[in-house]
N, CA and C of each residue as an Amber inpcrd file, in Angstrom:
protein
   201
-124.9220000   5.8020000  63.0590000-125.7350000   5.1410000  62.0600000
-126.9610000   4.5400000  62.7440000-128.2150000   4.8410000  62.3630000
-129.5660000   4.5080000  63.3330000-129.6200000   2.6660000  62.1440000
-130.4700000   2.2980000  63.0910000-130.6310000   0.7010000  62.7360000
-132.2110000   0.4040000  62.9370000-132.6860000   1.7380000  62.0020000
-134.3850000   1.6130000  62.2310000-134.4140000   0.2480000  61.1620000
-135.8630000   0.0590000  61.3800000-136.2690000  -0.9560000  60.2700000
-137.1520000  -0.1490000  58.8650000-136.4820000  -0.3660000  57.8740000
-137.2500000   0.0430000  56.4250000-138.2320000   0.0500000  56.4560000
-139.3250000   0.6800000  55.3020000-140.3670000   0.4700000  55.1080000
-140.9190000  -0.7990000  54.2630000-141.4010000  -1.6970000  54.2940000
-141.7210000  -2.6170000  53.3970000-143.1790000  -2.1000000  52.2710000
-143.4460000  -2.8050000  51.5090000-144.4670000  -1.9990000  50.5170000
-145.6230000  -2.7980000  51.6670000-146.4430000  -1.3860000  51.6170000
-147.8210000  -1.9900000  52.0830000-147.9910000  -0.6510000  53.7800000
-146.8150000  -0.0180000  54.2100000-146.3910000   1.0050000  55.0940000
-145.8500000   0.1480000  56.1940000-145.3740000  -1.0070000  56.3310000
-145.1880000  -1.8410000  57.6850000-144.0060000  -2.3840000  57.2760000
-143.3270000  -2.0460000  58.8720000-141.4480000  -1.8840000  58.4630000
-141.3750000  -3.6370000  59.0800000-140.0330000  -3.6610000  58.7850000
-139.6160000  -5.4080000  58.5460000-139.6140000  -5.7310000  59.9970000
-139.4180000  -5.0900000  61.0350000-139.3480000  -5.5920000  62.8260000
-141.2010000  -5.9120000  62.5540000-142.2450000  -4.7820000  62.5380000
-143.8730000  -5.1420000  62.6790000-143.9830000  -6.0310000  61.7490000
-143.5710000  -6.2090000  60.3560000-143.9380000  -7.8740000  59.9790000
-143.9730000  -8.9580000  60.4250000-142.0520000  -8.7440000  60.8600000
-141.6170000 -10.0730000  61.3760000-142.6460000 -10.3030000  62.7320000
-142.7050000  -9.6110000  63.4200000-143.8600000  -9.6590000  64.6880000
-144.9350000 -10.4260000  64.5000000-145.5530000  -9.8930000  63.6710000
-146.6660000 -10.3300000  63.3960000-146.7430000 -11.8710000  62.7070000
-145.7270000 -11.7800000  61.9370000-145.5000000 -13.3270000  61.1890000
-145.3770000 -14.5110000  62.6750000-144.4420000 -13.9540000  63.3340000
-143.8250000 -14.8420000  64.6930000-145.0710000 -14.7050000  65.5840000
-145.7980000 -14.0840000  65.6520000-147.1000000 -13.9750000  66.2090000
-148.2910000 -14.9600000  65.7770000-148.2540000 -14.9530000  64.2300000
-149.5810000 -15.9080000  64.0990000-148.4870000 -17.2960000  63.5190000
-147.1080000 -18.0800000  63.8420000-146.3800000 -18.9390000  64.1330000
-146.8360000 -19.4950000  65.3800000-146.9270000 -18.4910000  66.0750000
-146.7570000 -19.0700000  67.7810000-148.1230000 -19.4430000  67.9830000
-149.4910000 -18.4510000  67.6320000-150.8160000 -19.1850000  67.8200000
-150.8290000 -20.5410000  67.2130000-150.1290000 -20.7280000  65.3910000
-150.3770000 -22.3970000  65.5060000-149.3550000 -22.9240000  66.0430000
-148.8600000 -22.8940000  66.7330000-147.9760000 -23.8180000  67.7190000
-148.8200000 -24.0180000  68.5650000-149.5160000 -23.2130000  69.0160000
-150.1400000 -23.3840000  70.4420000-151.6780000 -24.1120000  70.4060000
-152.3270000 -23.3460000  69.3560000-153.3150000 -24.8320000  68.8680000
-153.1540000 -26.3610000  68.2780000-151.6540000 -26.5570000  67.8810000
-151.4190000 -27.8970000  67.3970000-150.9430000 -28.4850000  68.7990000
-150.9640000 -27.4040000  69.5900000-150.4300000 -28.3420000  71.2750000
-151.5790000 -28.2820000  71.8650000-152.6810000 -27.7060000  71.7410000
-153.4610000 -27.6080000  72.6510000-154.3010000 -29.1250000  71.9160000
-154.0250000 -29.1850000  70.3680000-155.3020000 -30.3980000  69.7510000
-154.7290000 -31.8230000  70.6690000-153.3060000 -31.9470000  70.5980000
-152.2090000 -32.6470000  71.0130000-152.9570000 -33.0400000  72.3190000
-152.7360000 -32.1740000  73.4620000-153.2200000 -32.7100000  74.7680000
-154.5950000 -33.0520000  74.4980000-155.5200000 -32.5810000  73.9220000
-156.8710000 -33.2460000  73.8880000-156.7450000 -34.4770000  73.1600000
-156.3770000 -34.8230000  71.8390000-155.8100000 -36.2160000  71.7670000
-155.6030000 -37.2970000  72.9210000-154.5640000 -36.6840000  73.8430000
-154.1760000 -37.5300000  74.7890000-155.1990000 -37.6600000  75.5500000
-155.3470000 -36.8670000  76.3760000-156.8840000 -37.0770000  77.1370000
-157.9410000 -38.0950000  76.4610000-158.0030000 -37.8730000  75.7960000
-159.1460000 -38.5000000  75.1060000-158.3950000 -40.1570000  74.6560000
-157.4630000 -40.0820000  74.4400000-156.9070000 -41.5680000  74.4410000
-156.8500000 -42.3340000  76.0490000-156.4830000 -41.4590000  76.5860000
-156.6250000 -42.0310000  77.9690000-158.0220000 -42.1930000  78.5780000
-158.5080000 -41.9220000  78.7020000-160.0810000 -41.8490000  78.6840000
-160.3620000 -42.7690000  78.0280000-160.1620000 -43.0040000  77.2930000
-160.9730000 -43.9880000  76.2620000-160.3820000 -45.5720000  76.9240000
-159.5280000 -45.7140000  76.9970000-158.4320000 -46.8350000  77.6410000
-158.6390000 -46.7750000  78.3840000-158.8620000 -46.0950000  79.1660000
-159.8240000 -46.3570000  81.1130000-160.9120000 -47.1300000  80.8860000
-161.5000000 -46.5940000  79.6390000-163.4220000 -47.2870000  79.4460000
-162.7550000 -48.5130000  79.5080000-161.9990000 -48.8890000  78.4320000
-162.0010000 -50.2930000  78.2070000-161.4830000 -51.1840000  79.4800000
-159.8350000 -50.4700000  80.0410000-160.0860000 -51.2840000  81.1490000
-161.1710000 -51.8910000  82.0640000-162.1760000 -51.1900000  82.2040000
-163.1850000 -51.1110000  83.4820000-163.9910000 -52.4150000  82.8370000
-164.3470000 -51.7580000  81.3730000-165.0750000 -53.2150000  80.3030000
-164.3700000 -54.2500000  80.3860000-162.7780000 -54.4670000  80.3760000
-162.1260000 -56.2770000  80.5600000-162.7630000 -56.3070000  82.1210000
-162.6290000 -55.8660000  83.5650000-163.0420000 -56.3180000  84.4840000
-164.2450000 -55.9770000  85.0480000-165.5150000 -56.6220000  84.6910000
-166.9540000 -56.2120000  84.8100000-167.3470000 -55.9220000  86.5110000
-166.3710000 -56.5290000  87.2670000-166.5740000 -56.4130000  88.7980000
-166.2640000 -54.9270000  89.4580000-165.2250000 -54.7300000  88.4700000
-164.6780000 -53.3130000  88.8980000-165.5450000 -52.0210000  88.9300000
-165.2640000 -51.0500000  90.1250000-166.3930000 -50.1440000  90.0990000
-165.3520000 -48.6190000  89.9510000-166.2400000 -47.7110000  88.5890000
-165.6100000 -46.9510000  88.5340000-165.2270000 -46.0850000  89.7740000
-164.2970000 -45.7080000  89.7600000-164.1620000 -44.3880000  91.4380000
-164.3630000 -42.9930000  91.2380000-165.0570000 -42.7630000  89.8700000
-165.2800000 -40.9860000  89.8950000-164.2040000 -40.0750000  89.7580000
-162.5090000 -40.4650000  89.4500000-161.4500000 -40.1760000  89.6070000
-160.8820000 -40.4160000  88.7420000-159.9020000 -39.4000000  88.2110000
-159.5800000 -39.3680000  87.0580000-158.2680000 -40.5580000  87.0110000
-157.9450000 -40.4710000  88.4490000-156.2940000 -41.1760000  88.6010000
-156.9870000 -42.3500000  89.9610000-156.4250000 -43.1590000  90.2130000
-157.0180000 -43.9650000  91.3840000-155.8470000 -43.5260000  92.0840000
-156.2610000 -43.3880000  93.5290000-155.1560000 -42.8950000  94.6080000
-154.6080000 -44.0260000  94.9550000
C-alpha cells in the first residue's frame, strides 16, 4: 500500500502544503524573534543612556559591556 500524499484542489498534495504552511509559520517565528532581540537591545541601550545621565562624571567607554 504506497502512502503518497493526495491531491488537494488547486494541484498541490497535502505533504507541499503542509511545507509550505510550516514554512511561512517558521518565517513569523523568526521575525517576532528577531523584533524581540531588537526590543531588547534597544532597551538596554536606552538604560545605559540614562545610567551615564544619573552620573554626569562618568565617561562613556565606547563599549558595549564595561570589562
Amino acid at each position: 500500500m504506497s502512502m503518497s500524499a493526495a491531491p488537494l484542489p488547486g494541484g498541490r498534495s497535502a505533504a507541499r502544503r503542509s511545507s509550505a504552511v510550516l514554512h511561512h509559520e517558521l518565517g513569523q517565528v523568526k521575525d517576532g524573534v528577531a523584533r524581540r532581540i531588537i526590543v531588547t537591545i534597544n532597551e538596554q541601550i536606552h538604560s545605559g543612556v540614562r545610567e551615564s545621565e544619573d552620573r554626569p562624571d562618568s565617561q562613556p567607554s565606547g563599549r558595549a559591556y564595561p570589562l
